[in-house]
Backbone as JSON Lines, residues from 0, in Angstrom:
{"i":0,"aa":"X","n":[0.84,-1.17,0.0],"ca":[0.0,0.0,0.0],"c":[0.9,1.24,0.0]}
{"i":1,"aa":"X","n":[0.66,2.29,-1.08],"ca":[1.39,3.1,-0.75],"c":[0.82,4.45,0.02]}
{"i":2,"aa":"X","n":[1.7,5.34,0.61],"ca":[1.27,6.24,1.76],"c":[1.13,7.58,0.63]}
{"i":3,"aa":"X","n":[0.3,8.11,0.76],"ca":[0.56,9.4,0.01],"c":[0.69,10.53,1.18]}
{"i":4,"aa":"X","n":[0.98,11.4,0.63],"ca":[1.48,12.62,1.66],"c":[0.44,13.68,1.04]}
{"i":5,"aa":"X","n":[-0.45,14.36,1.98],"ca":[-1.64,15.14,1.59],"c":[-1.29,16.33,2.67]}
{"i":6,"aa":"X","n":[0.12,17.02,2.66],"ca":[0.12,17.9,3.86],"c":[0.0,18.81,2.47]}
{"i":7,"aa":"X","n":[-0.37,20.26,3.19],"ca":[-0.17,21.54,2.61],"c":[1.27,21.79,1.63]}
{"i":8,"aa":"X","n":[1.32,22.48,0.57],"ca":[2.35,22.75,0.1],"c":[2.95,23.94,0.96]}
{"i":9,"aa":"X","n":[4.09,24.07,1.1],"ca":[4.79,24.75,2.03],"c":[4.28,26.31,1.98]}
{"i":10,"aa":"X","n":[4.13,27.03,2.81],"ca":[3.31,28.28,2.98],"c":[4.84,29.2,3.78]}
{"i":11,"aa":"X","n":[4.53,30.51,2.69],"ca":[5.41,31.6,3.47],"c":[4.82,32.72,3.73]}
{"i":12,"aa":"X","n":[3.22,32.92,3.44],"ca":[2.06,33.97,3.3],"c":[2.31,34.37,5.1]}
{"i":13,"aa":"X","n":[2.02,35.58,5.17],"ca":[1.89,35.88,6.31],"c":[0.31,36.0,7.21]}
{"i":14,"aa":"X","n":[0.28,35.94,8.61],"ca":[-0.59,35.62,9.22],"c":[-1.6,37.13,8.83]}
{"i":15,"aa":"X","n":[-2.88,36.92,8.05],"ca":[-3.32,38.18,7.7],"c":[-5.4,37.99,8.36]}
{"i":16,"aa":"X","n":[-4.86,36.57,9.03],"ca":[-6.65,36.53,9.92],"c":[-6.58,35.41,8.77]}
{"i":17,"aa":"X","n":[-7.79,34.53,9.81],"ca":[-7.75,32.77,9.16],"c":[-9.02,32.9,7.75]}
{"i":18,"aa":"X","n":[-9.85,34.03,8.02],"ca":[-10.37,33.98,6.59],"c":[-9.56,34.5,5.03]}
{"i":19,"aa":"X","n":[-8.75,35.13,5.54],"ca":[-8.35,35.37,4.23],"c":[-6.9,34.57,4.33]}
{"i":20,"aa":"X","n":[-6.31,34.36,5.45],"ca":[-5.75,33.07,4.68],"c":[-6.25,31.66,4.0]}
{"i":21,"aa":"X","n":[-7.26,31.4,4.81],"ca":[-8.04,30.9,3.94],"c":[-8.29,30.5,2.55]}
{"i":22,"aa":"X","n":[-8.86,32.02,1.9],"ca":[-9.39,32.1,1.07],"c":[-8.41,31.76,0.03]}
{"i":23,"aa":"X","n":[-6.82,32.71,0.45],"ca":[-5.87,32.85,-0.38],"c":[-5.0,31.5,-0.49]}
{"i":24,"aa":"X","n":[-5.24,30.45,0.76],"ca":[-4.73,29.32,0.08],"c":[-5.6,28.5,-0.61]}
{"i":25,"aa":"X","n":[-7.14,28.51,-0.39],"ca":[-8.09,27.93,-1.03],"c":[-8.06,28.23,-2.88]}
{"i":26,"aa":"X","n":[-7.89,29.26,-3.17],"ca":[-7.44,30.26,-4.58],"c":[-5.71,29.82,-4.95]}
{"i":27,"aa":"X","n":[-4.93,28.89,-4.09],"ca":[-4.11,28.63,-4.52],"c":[-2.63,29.01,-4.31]}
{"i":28,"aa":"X","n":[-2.69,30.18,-3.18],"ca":[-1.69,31.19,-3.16],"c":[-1.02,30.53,-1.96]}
{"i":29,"aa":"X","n":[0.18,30.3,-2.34],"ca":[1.01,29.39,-0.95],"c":[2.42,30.32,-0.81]}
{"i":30,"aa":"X","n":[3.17,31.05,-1.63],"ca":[3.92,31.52,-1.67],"c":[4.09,33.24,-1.91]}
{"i":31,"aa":"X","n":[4.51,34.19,-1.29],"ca":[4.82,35.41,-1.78],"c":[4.78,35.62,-3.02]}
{"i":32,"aa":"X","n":[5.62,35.03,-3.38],"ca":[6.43,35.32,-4.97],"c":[5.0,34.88,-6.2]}
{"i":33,"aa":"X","n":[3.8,33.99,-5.81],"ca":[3.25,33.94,-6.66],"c":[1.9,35.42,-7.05]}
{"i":34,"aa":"X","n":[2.37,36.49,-6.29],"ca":[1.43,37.83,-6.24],"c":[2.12,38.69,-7.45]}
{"i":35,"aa":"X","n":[3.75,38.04,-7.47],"ca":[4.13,39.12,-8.74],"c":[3.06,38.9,-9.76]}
{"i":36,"aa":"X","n":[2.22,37.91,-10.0],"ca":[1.54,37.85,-11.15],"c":[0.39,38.12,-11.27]}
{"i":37,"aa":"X","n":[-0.26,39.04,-10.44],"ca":[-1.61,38.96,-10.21],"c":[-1.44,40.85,-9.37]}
{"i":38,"aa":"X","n":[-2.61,41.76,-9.51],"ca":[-2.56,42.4,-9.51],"c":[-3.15,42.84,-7.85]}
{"i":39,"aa":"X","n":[-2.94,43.62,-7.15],"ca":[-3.96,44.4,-5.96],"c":[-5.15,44.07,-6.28]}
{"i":40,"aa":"X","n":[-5.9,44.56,-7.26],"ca":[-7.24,44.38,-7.8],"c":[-8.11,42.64,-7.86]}
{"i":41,"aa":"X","n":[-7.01,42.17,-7.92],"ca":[-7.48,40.66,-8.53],"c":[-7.75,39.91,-6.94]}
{"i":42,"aa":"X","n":[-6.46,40.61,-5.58],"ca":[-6.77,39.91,-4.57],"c":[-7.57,40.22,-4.21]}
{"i":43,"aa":"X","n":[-8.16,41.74,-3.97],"ca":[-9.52,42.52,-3.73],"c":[-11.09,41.44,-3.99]}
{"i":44,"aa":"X","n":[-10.91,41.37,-5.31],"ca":[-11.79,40.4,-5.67],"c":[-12.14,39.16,-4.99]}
{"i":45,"aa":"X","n":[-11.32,38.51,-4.35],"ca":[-11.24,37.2,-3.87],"c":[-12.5,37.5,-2.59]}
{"i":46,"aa":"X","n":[-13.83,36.99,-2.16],"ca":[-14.6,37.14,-0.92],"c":[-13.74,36.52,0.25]}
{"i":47,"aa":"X","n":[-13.77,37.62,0.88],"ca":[-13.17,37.15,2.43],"c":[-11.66,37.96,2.49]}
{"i":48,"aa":"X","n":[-11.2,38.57,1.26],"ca":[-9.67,39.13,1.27],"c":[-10.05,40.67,1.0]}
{"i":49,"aa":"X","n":[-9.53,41.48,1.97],"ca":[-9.91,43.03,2.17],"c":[-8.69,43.98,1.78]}
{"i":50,"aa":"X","n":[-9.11,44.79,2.29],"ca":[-7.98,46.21,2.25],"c":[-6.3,45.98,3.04]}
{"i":51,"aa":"X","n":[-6.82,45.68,4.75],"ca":[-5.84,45.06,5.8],"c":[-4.7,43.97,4.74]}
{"i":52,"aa":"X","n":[-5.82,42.91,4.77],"ca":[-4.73,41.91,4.14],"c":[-3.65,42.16,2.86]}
{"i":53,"aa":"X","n":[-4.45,42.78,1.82],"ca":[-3.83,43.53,0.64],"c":[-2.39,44.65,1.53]}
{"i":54,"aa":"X","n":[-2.69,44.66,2.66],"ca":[-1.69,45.57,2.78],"c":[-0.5,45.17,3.33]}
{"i":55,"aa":"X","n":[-0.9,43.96,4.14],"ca":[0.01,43.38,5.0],"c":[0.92,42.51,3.92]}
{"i":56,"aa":"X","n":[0.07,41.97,2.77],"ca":[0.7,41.36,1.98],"c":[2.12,42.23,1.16]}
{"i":57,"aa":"X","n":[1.3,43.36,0.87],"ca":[2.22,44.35,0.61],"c":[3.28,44.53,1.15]}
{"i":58,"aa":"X","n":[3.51,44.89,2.58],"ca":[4.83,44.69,3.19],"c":[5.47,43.76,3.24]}
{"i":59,"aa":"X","n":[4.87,41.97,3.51],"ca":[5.72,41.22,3.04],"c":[6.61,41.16,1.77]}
{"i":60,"aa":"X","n":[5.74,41.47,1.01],"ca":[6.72,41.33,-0.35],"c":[7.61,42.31,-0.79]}
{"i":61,"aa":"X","n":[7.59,43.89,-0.29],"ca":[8.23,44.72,0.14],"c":[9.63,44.06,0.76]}
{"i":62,"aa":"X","n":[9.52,43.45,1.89],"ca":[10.85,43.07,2.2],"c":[11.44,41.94,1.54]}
{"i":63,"aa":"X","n":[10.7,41.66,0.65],"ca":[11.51,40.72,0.0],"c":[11.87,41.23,-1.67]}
{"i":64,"aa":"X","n":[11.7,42.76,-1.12],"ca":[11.86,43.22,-3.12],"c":[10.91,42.92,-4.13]}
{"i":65,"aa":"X","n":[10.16,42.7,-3.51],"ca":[8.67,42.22,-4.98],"c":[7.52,43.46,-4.49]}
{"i":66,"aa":"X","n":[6.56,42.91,-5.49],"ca":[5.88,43.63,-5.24],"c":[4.84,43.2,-6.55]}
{"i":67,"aa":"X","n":[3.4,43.67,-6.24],"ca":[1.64,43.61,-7.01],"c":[2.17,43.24,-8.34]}
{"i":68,"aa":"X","n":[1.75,42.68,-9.44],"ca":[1.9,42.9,-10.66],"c":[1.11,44.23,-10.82]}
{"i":69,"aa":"X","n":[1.89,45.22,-11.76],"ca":[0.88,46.46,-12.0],"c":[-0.4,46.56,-13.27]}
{"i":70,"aa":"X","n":[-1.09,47.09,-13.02],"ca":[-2.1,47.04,-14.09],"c":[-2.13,47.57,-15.53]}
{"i":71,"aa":"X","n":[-2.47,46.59,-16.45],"ca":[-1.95,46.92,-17.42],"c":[-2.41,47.95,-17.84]}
């Protein structure tokens, strides 16, 4: 029998309240680096992800030199 491994893919998102982490790993988002591709606007959209979180996210990726994809 083989064992499969069903843990979370590794998460570096910061703690922004359990609904919108939530939401944002439910939508797929496990890593910082995957926001370069996606705009402010697009996380806005997501139900359950607000202004706060958009912002906090912001500073994370701030210290890591990234930052929103901008709108085209």
């Amino acid at each position: 029998m083989d064992i499969i491994n069903h843990s979370p893919p590794e998460n570096d998102l910061p703690n922004m309240g359990k609904t919108a982490n939530r939401v944002l790993h439910n939508a797929g988002f496990y890593r910082l680096e995957q926001f370069i591709k996606v705009t402010e606007s697009d996380i806005l959209k997501l139900h359950g992800v607000g202004p706060k979180a958009v912002r906090i996210l912001n500073d994370a990726l701030k210290e890591k030199g990234l930052s929103f994809a901008k709108k085209p």
